[in-house]
């Protein structure tokens, strides 16, 4: 089971990981974007981190919804509405719940990723965050064992998916303006998505 | 990094505070969330015109808030689109019964954030339309990209559509005019240097002394291609012909359909320029290029335009839509008919553009 306190620890860890990788993610976005992705993620999750203590008594749906609203109003750029929609749609599958089993977790992830597809209209292979999220969901769903293994496999698949964006030509977002010149660079959004899923797998290992 | 700043985190707020002090006779700055409105309330029954985008392009958009142009502007972080709560609060502050037209430059983030804001305002019963500006001819197709970027035409749009709003256009009439201005306007930009955002402290790309970037946007990003440095005449010719010889451009643009009650894709086609056309020519500095060099560009551009049988009937020259301290320039040509010229010539009084009053 994933409990609410696992998720709070996860969000705290996201705050830490985007603080640590602010410069790295911005460097990735300097090569094929406008040099702000790390700053955007850091600004958004710093604000989420500040609010976590006040969200401790909410159910998982309300927690994820509060995260969505904070990200939407602080991140900006393309990733703000996209990650915001991810959390908003995920929240819809978790309202009233205080823990998630594997099937519920899969529904939450699927709804969140569906939100990104709906808002950004990108497909697999367009060199976006979906190239981390889509294989991660696939790996999660096809892991028959326990929830923890499924989360680990999802994080592995997301990291591989992010690596695999390197040879792709971007077809969505700012990187698409570069055409051929976008080849040979890792997509910043896919990288931040893989970090988010790795932190989820790590947080789930802790005591609840 | 050498910049006239205190703490990089405070740059945006301090800039807005300075604007407030300097232009309190014209505008009012709101913080948390950040937006800029005119000092006077929107006259009842006038459509409210709002724009916004990342900061770092000054004087656009905040400098164009005032009589004859925008009712409000929403500044995001430097080069980062603003968030929906900014446009929502700005919209509620300036709407005056006739609805809101949002002028949105075509970047994935701007389009999505303005769309979420429009949804929030419409949920409050306010009529809203979003008009997407995509005029950068350096981006060739929209099938494999996010589509053409919104650049120089935005400045001309804010002037022309702002004056028509002042003249009593309804939201529908204003949207129709704005769509025409977008179809008639085309731009191309180039850079001699990159720029440094205060938050990052290092150049957005490396470029040699003998190199330039062709087909840049306005976010310090590299262009479509890198070339060896050339003379101003050669560079101007490449840009002017790039615009004049651009073929018809077909794409779908997002708009709100009041009939269907949902966001739809509307097919739009820009027809190429032709001999006999009258144009408004806008030669813009990316921030670091001096006005003297812009006149060099204007000289050659005018020669090429005349040779092709078109006439420049109005012009705008200077730094109006910039990328911080980047050296480089952009050219925008807007085909001008009677309606467009009438509103280009109409009075305006804003911090950065003043005409006839
Ligand atoms: N249409 C889209 N669908 C999904 N993800 C997208 C889309 N457009 C951009 N992205 C993601 O957003 C990332 C860039 O985010 P960020 O730099 O924060 O915003 P911006 O591009 O507005 O500067 C890209 O690396 C990509 O993964
Ligand atoms: Mg970016």
Coordinates of N, CA, C and O and ligand atoms in Angstrom, one line a residue, chain A residues 29 34 36-37 174, ligand 2:
Chain A
X29 N 17.6 22.5 -20.8 CA 16.7 23.4 -21.4 C 17.4 24.5 -22.2 O 16.9 25.1 -23.1
X34 N 14.6 27.2 -23.7 CA 14.8 28.6 -23.3 C 15.4 28.8 -21.9 O 15.2 29.8 -21.3
X36 N 15.0 27.5 -18.8 CA 14.2 27.8 -17.6 C 13.6 26.6 -16.9 O 13.0 26.8 -15.8
X37 N 13.7 25.4 -17.5 CA 13.0 24.3 -16.9 C 13.3 24.0 -15.5 O 12.4 23.8 -14.6
X174 N 9.0 24.1 -27.3 CA 10.0 25.0 -27.9 C 11.1 24.3 -28.7 O 11.6 24.8 -29.7
Ligands
LIG2 MG1 11.8 26.1 -21.0

